[in-house]
Coordinates of C-alpha atoms in Angstrom, one line a residue:
P1 CA -13.0 -39.9 -84.9
F2 CA -13.0 -41.0 -88.5
G3 CA -15.2 -44.0 -87.7
A4 CA -17.7 -41.9 -85.8
T5 CA -17.9 -39.5 -88.7
M6 CA -18.5 -42.4 -91.1
R7 CA -21.3 -43.8 -88.9
A8 CA -23.0 -40.4 -88.6
A9 CA -22.8 -40.0 -92.4
V10 CA -24.3 -43.4 -93.0
L11 CA -27.2 -42.9 -90.6
S12 CA -27.8 -39.5 -92.1
A13 CA -27.9 -41.0 -95.6
L14 CA -30.3 -43.8 -94.6
G15 CA -32.6 -41.3 -92.9
A16 CA -32.7 -39.0 -95.9
A17 CA -33.4 -41.9 -98.3
A18 CA -36.1 -43.3 -96.1
L19 CA -37.9 -40.0 -96.0
A20 CA -37.7 -39.7 -99.7
A21 CA -39.1 -43.2 -100.2
G22 CA -41.9 -42.7 -97.7
A23 CA -42.0 -43.6 -94.1
E24 CA -45.0 -46.1 -94.1
A25 CA -44.9 -47.8 -97.5
V26 CA -41.8 -48.5 -99.5
R27 CA -42.7 -48.4 -103.2
P28 CA -41.0 -50.7 -105.7
G29 CA -37.5 -49.4 -106.4
A30 CA -37.3 -47.5 -103.1
V31 CA -34.5 -49.9 -101.8
G32 CA -32.5 -49.1 -104.9
A33 CA -33.0 -45.4 -104.3
I34 CA -31.8 -45.8 -100.7
G35 CA -28.7 -47.7 -101.8
D36 CA -27.8 -45.1 -104.4
A37 CA -28.2 -42.2 -101.9
L38 CA -26.1 -44.1 -99.4
A39 CA -23.4 -44.8 -101.9
A40 CA -23.3 -41.1 -102.9
E41 CA -23.1 -40.0 -99.2
V42 CA -20.3 -42.5 -98.5
A43 CA -18.3 -41.3 -101.5
E44 CA -18.7 -37.7 -100.4
V45 CA -17.5 -38.5 -96.8
K46 CA -14.5 -40.5 -98.2
A47 CA -13.5 -37.5 -100.3
D48 CA -13.8 -35.1 -97.4
L49 CA -11.8 -37.4 -95.2
A50 CA -9.1 -37.8 -97.8
S51 CA -8.8 -34.0 -98.1
D52 CA -8.7 -33.6 -94.3
W53 CA -6.0 -36.2 -94.0
R54 CA -3.8 -34.6 -96.7
T55 CA -4.1 -31.2 -94.9
A56 CA -3.3 -32.7 -91.6
R57 CA -0.3 -34.6 -93.0
T58 CA 1.0 -31.5 -94.6
T59 CA 0.7 -29.6 -91.3
I60 CA 2.4 -32.4 -89.3
E61 CA 5.3 -32.5 -91.9
G62 CA 5.7 -28.8 -91.7
I63 CA 5.9 -28.8 -87.9
Q64 CA 8.4 -31.7 -88.0
A65 CA 10.6 -29.8 -90.5
E66 CA 10.6 -26.7 -88.1
V67 CA 11.6 -28.9 -85.2
D68 CA 14.3 -30.6 -87.2
A69 CA 15.7 -27.2 -88.2
E70 CA 15.8 -26.1 -84.6
L71 CA 17.6 -29.2 -83.4
A72 CA 20.1 -28.9 -86.2
K73 CA 21.1 -25.4 -85.2
P74 CA 24.6 -25.2 -83.6
A75 CA 24.7 -24.8 -79.8
E76 CA 26.1 -21.3 -80.0
D77 CA 22.9 -20.1 -81.5
G78 CA 21.4 -20.3 -78.0
K79 CA 22.6 -18.7 -74.8
Q80 CA 24.6 -20.9 -72.5
H81 CA 25.9 -20.6 -68.9
W82 CA 29.3 -21.6 -67.8
A83 CA 31.3 -21.8 -64.5
L84 CA 35.0 -21.9 -63.8
L85 CA 36.0 -22.7 -60.2
M86 CA 39.5 -22.9 -58.8
A87 CA 41.1 -23.6 -55.4
G88 CA 44.7 -22.6 -55.6
S89 CA 46.1 -24.4 -52.6
N90 CA 46.7 -27.8 -51.1
S91 CA 47.3 -29.4 -47.6
W92 CA 45.0 -29.7 -44.6
G93 CA 45.9 -26.3 -43.3
N94 CA 44.3 -24.7 -46.4
Y95 CA 41.2 -26.9 -46.1
R96 CA 39.0 -23.8 -46.5
H97 CA 39.9 -23.0 -50.1
Q98 CA 38.8 -26.4 -51.5
A99 CA 35.8 -26.4 -49.3
D100 CA 34.8 -23.1 -50.8
V101 CA 35.2 -24.5 -54.3
Y102 CA 33.0 -27.5 -53.5
H103 CA 30.3 -25.3 -52.0
A104 CA 30.3 -23.2 -55.2
Y105 CA 30.0 -26.3 -57.3
Q106 CA 26.9 -27.4 -55.4
I107 CA 25.3 -24.0 -55.9
F108 CA 25.7 -24.3 -59.7
K109 CA 24.5 -27.9 -59.7
R110 CA 21.3 -26.9 -57.8
A111 CA 20.8 -24.2 -60.3
G112 CA 20.7 -26.9 -63.1
L113 CA 24.1 -26.3 -64.7
D114 CA 25.5 -29.5 -66.3
D115 CA 28.9 -30.8 -65.5
D116 CA 30.1 -30.3 -69.1
H117 CA 29.6 -26.5 -68.5
I118 CA 31.5 -26.5 -65.1
V119 CA 35.3 -26.6 -65.0
V120 CA 36.8 -27.4 -61.5
F121 CA 40.4 -27.0 -60.3
H122 CA 41.2 -28.6 -56.9
Y123 CA 44.1 -30.5 -55.6
D124 CA 41.7 -33.0 -54.0
D125 CA 43.7 -33.9 -50.9
I126 CA 41.5 -32.8 -48.0
A127 CA 38.5 -35.2 -48.2
N128 CA 40.6 -38.2 -47.3
D129 CA 43.3 -36.4 -45.3
S130 CA 44.3 -38.3 -42.1
E131 CA 43.2 -35.2 -40.1
N132 CA 39.6 -35.2 -41.5
P133 CA 37.3 -36.3 -38.7
T134 CA 34.7 -37.3 -41.3
P135 CA 36.7 -39.1 -44.0
G136 CA 35.4 -38.6 -47.5
Q137 CA 33.3 -35.6 -46.6
V138 CA 34.0 -31.9 -46.7
I139 CA 32.0 -29.1 -45.0
N140 CA 32.1 -25.4 -45.6
S141 CA 30.4 -24.2 -42.4
P142 CA 29.4 -25.6 -38.9
Y143 CA 25.8 -25.7 -40.1
G144 CA 26.4 -27.2 -43.6
N145 CA 26.1 -30.5 -45.3
D146 CA 28.8 -32.4 -47.1
V147 CA 29.7 -30.4 -50.2
Y148 CA 32.1 -32.9 -51.8
P149 CA 29.7 -35.3 -53.5
G150 CA 29.8 -35.2 -57.3
V151 CA 32.6 -32.6 -57.7
P152 CA 34.2 -33.2 -61.1
K153 CA 37.9 -34.0 -61.0
D154 CA 38.8 -31.9 -64.1
Y155 CA 42.2 -30.7 -62.9
T156 CA 43.6 -32.2 -59.7
G157 CA 47.0 -32.7 -58.1
L158 CA 49.8 -31.5 -60.2
D159 CA 47.5 -30.4 -63.0
V160 CA 46.2 -27.5 -61.0
T161 CA 48.6 -25.0 -62.6
A162 CA 48.6 -21.4 -63.6
A163 CA 48.9 -22.3 -67.3
N164 CA 46.0 -24.6 -67.2
F165 CA 43.8 -22.1 -65.4
I166 CA 44.5 -19.4 -67.9
A167 CA 44.0 -21.8 -70.8
A168 CA 40.6 -22.9 -69.4
L169 CA 39.5 -19.3 -68.8
K170 CA 40.4 -18.4 -72.4
G171 CA 38.8 -21.6 -73.8
D172 CA 42.0 -22.8 -75.3
A173 CA 41.7 -26.6 -75.2
D174 CA 45.0 -27.0 -77.1
A175 CA 47.0 -25.3 -74.4
V176 CA 45.9 -27.4 -71.4
K177 CA 48.2 -30.2 -70.2
G178 CA 46.7 -33.1 -68.3
G179 CA 43.4 -33.1 -66.6
S180 CA 40.1 -33.6 -68.4
G181 CA 40.8 -31.1 -71.1
K182 CA 37.6 -29.2 -70.3
V183 CA 37.7 -25.5 -70.9
I184 CA 35.2 -22.6 -70.9
A185 CA 34.1 -23.1 -74.5
S186 CA 31.7 -20.3 -74.4
G187 CA 30.4 -18.2 -77.3
A188 CA 29.3 -14.6 -77.9
K189 CA 25.8 -15.1 -76.4
D190 CA 27.0 -16.9 -73.3
K191 CA 27.4 -15.8 -69.7
V192 CA 30.3 -17.0 -67.6
F193 CA 30.9 -17.1 -63.8
A194 CA 34.4 -17.6 -62.5
A195 CA 35.5 -17.9 -58.9
F196 CA 39.0 -18.3 -57.4
F197 CA 39.8 -19.2 -53.8
D198 CA 43.3 -19.1 -52.4
H199 CA 46.2 -17.0 -51.1
G200 CA 47.5 -14.1 -53.0
G201 CA 49.8 -11.1 -53.0
P202 CA 50.4 -7.9 -54.9
G203 CA 49.8 -8.8 -58.5
I204 CA 49.7 -12.6 -58.0
L205 CA 47.3 -15.4 -57.2
G206 CA 48.5 -18.7 -55.6
V207 CA 48.7 -22.2 -56.9
P208 CA 49.1 -25.4 -54.9
A209 CA 52.6 -26.0 -53.6
G210 CA 54.7 -27.9 -56.1
T211 CA 52.6 -27.2 -59.2
G212 CA 54.7 -24.3 -60.7
P213 CA 54.6 -20.5 -60.9
Y214 CA 51.9 -18.2 -59.7
I215 CA 49.0 -16.8 -61.7
Y216 CA 50.0 -13.2 -62.6
A217 CA 47.6 -10.2 -62.9
N218 CA 48.7 -9.4 -66.4
D219 CA 48.0 -12.9 -67.6
V220 CA 44.5 -12.9 -66.0
N221 CA 43.6 -9.5 -67.6
D222 CA 45.1 -10.4 -71.0
A223 CA 43.0 -13.7 -71.0
L224 CA 39.8 -11.8 -70.2
K225 CA 40.5 -9.2 -72.9
S226 CA 41.4 -11.8 -75.6
K227 CA 38.4 -13.9 -74.8
Y228 CA 36.1 -11.0 -75.0
E229 CA 37.6 -9.8 -78.3
A230 CA 37.3 -13.3 -79.7
G231 CA 33.5 -13.3 -79.0
G232 CA 34.1 -15.7 -76.1
F233 CA 31.2 -14.4 -73.9
K234 CA 28.5 -11.8 -73.7
E235 CA 29.2 -11.1 -70.0
L236 CA 31.5 -12.5 -67.4
T237 CA 31.5 -12.2 -63.6
F238 CA 34.5 -13.1 -61.6
Y239 CA 34.6 -13.4 -57.7
V240 CA 38.1 -13.6 -56.2
E241 CA 39.1 -14.7 -52.7
A242 CA 42.7 -13.9 -51.9
C243 CA 44.9 -11.4 -50.0
E244 CA 45.6 -8.3 -52.0
S245 CA 43.1 -9.6 -54.6
G246 CA 42.2 -6.1 -55.6
S247 CA 45.7 -5.7 -57.1
I248 CA 44.8 -8.2 -59.8
F249 CA 42.4 -5.8 -61.4
D250 CA 43.0 -2.3 -60.0
G251 CA 44.0 -0.1 -62.9
L252 CA 44.3 -3.2 -65.2
L253 CA 40.8 -4.4 -66.0
P254 CA 39.1 -2.3 -68.7
A255 CA 35.5 -1.2 -68.1
N256 CA 34.5 -1.9 -71.7
I257 CA 34.9 -5.7 -72.0
S258 CA 31.6 -6.8 -70.3
T259 CA 33.5 -8.2 -67.3
Y260 CA 32.4 -7.6 -63.7
V261 CA 34.6 -8.4 -60.8
T262 CA 34.4 -8.4 -57.0
T263 CA 37.3 -9.2 -54.7
A264 CA 37.7 -10.1 -51.1
A265 CA 40.2 -7.4 -50.4
N266 CA 41.6 -4.2 -51.8
P267 CA 45.1 -4.1 -53.3
T268 CA 47.0 -3.8 -50.0
E269 CA 45.3 -5.9 -47.4
S270 CA 44.7 -9.5 -46.2
S271 CA 41.4 -11.4 -46.7
W272 CA 40.1 -13.4 -43.9
G273 CA 39.5 -17.1 -42.9
Y274 CA 36.3 -18.0 -41.1
Y275 CA 34.8 -20.8 -39.0
C276 CA 38.2 -21.4 -37.4
P277 CA 39.1 -23.4 -34.3
G278 CA 38.8 -21.6 -31.0
M279 CA 36.7 -18.8 -32.6
N280 CA 33.0 -18.0 -32.6
P281 CA 31.5 -19.3 -34.7
G282 CA 33.9 -22.2 -34.9
P283 CA 34.0 -25.6 -36.6
P284 CA 32.4 -28.8 -35.2
K285 CA 34.3 -30.9 -32.7
G286 CA 37.2 -32.7 -34.3
Y287 CA 38.0 -30.1 -37.0
N288 CA 41.3 -28.4 -36.3
T289 CA 41.3 -26.1 -39.4
C290 CA 39.3 -23.2 -40.8
L291 CA 36.3 -24.3 -42.8
G292 CA 35.9 -21.4 -45.1
D293 CA 36.9 -17.8 -46.1
L294 CA 34.9 -14.9 -44.8
Y295 CA 34.2 -13.2 -48.2
S296 CA 33.5 -16.5 -49.9
I297 CA 31.2 -18.1 -47.4
T298 CA 29.3 -14.8 -47.1
W299 CA 28.4 -14.6 -50.8
M300 CA 27.7 -18.3 -51.0
E301 CA 25.5 -18.5 -47.9
N302 CA 23.7 -15.4 -49.2
V303 CA 22.8 -17.4 -52.4
D304 CA 21.8 -20.4 -50.2
S305 CA 19.5 -18.3 -48.1
L306 CA 17.5 -17.0 -51.1
D307 CA 14.2 -18.6 -52.3
S308 CA 15.4 -17.8 -55.8
A309 CA 18.6 -16.3 -57.4
K310 CA 16.3 -14.0 -59.4
K311 CA 15.3 -12.1 -56.2
E312 CA 18.6 -10.3 -55.7
T313 CA 20.9 -8.3 -58.0
L314 CA 24.7 -8.5 -58.0
L315 CA 24.8 -5.0 -56.5
E316 CA 22.4 -6.0 -53.7
Q317 CA 24.6 -9.0 -52.9
Y318 CA 27.8 -6.9 -53.1
R319 CA 26.4 -4.5 -50.5
I320 CA 25.4 -7.3 -48.2
V321 CA 28.8 -9.0 -48.5
K322 CA 30.7 -5.8 -48.1
Q323 CA 28.8 -4.9 -44.8
L324 CA 29.3 -8.4 -43.3
V325 CA 33.0 -8.8 -44.3
S326 CA 33.8 -5.4 -42.9
Q327 CA 32.0 -6.1 -39.6
N328 CA 29.4 -3.6 -40.3
H329 CA 31.9 -1.2 -41.9
T330 CA 34.0 -1.0 -38.7
Y331 CA 36.9 -3.0 -40.1
R332 CA 37.8 -4.2 -36.6
Q333 CA 38.4 -7.4 -38.5
G334 CA 37.8 -8.2 -42.1
S335 CA 38.6 -6.5 -45.4
H336 CA 37.4 -4.0 -48.0
V337 CA 35.3 -5.9 -50.6
M338 CA 35.8 -4.2 -53.9
Q339 CA 34.3 -4.0 -57.4
Y340 CA 36.1 -3.6 -60.7
G341 CA 35.3 -3.6 -64.4
D342 CA 31.9 -3.0 -66.0
L343 CA 29.8 -2.0 -63.0
S344 CA 26.6 -1.7 -65.2
I345 CA 26.4 -5.5 -64.9
D346 CA 25.7 -5.3 -61.2
S347 CA 22.2 -4.3 -61.9
E348 CA 21.5 -7.8 -63.2
R349 CA 20.0 -10.5 -61.0
L350 CA 22.2 -13.3 -59.6
S351 CA 20.2 -15.7 -61.8
A352 CA 21.8 -14.1 -64.9
F353 CA 25.0 -16.0 -64.0
I354 CA 24.0 -18.6 -61.4
H355 CA 21.8 -20.7 -63.6
G356 CA 21.6 -23.8 -65.8
S357 CA 22.5 -24.1 -69.4
A358 CA 19.0 -24.7 -70.7
K359 CA 17.0 -22.4 -68.4
E360 CA 15.7 -18.9 -68.8
E361 CA 16.9 -16.4 -66.3
D362 CA 13.4 -15.6 -65.1
E363 CA 12.8 -19.2 -64.0
E364 CA 13.0 -20.2 -60.4
V365 CA 16.2 -21.7 -59.1
P366 CA 15.7 -24.4 -56.5
A367 CA 16.8 -23.3 -53.1
R368 CA 18.6 -25.5 -50.5
A369 CA 17.8 -25.4 -46.8
A370 CA 18.8 -21.9 -45.8
A371 CA 22.1 -21.6 -43.9
P372 CA 22.4 -18.6 -41.6
N373 CA 24.2 -15.6 -43.0
P374 CA 27.3 -15.2 -41.0
T375 CA 27.0 -12.9 -38.0
V376 CA 29.7 -10.4 -37.3
G377 CA 31.8 -13.0 -35.5
E378 CA 35.5 -13.8 -35.2
G379 CA 37.8 -14.4 -38.2
I380 CA 41.5 -14.7 -38.8
A381 CA 43.7 -13.0 -41.4
Q382 CA 44.3 -15.3 -44.3
R383 CA 48.1 -15.5 -43.9
D384 CA 47.7 -16.5 -40.2
A385 CA 45.1 -19.1 -40.9
D386 CA 47.6 -21.8 -41.9
L387 CA 49.7 -21.3 -38.8
H388 CA 46.5 -21.2 -36.7
S389 CA 45.5 -24.6 -38.1
L390 CA 48.9 -26.1 -37.5
Y391 CA 48.7 -25.0 -33.9
H392 CA 45.3 -26.5 -33.4
V393 CA 46.5 -29.8 -35.0
Y394 CA 49.3 -29.8 -32.4
L395 CA 46.8 -29.2 -29.6
S396 CA 44.6 -32.0 -30.8
K397 CA 47.2 -34.8 -30.5
P398 CA 47.8 -36.9 -27.4
E399 CA 50.5 -35.8 -25.1
G400 CA 53.8 -37.6 -25.7
S401 CA 52.6 -39.2 -28.9
A402 CA 54.6 -39.3 -32.2
E403 CA 51.7 -37.4 -33.8
K404 CA 52.1 -34.5 -31.4
K405 CA 55.9 -34.4 -32.1
A406 CA 55.2 -34.4 -35.8
A407 CA 52.6 -31.6 -35.5
F408 CA 55.0 -29.5 -33.4
K409 CA 57.7 -29.9 -36.0
A410 CA 55.3 -28.8 -38.8
F411 CA 54.2 -25.8 -36.7
L412 CA 57.9 -24.9 -35.9
A413 CA 58.9 -25.2 -39.6
E414 CA 56.1 -22.8 -40.7
S415 CA 56.9 -20.3 -37.9
T416 CA 60.6 -20.3 -39.0
R417 CA 59.7 -19.9 -42.6
R418 CA 57.5 -16.9 -41.8
A419 CA 60.1 -15.3 -39.6
E420 CA 62.7 -15.6 -42.4
L421 CA 60.3 -14.0 -44.9
D422 CA 59.6 -11.1 -42.5
R423 CA 63.3 -10.2 -42.3

């Protein structure tokens, strides 16, 4: 552009000088006049260009300074999204809980959330269990794809403890022992989504066998309160799959700490397993265990079926899940899905929590191929699901084989243990 401007200025100067000197006869001295005029025009153009360049440089430097200032701001100046996911069980009979966690992880990855903002607890013993008909893969429904790829191994095996879960929820990196050390390091502008999948009882949530004491209701609520009071989040949503899961929050969770909770069951009932052997719908051939939990696969398949997570509110999803889990409010099977805490949050869209760190909540979230929402089919009470799986493992083994004898022994041991607990 500068060269074109110069050429135009030179031509203009030559033309003006030529006209002044006479178009047909150039008088003595005319060439000198043309040269003087040209020199003056060139000098003027150079001066203009120098001024324009100084202005442009000043503008560019100003923009660069603004960009540098933005990049230098600490991360907490911008809103972030976080996810905490835990499966509190181990063993093949509890396959469904870790499958639930892996499915949840894939939902957040599709939404654009980076692994450094997702903390995952899972014992990690089902993908390569000898009973798995597709080694190295995990499915959460008869219609679904492998949900195991890419799942972070933040806390696995004996590191899946109550203490580590509470520390991760609070964002207390100094309190965790083992694992990756990742915690929910959220700030006052951030939104957090937590999800738990396992067995439970009045006032307790389970942990994998052999990893230590249970997670207690008071510890969960104290962690939520202290994190809120410390400016640890703007809003937090917590979905809990467990028997008697309502007892963790009923009468304990304040309504004024910007925390919204839904649970699979009320304080006194079982939650339910789903996609179980011998039931309709059941797992694919070769699977002798339940693939998922009714409440959990219902809310996750609901997310999967949406074109965008911004098209449904938390309340709309709650009503859909409640209807399906209750078998259209008949409760022939299923449980009472509950809400606790700050219910004003349920007017927000799912995309307010199921989203990536660097995206705005009104952006589209990529959808996966829609899985069917569960029909009102057959489920099994959570506490019976383990025994149901052990029985189907036994049925799947060849008659007279050592594997069948071992499966029967495991089934008998669990039956005996349950009988003793019922006394």
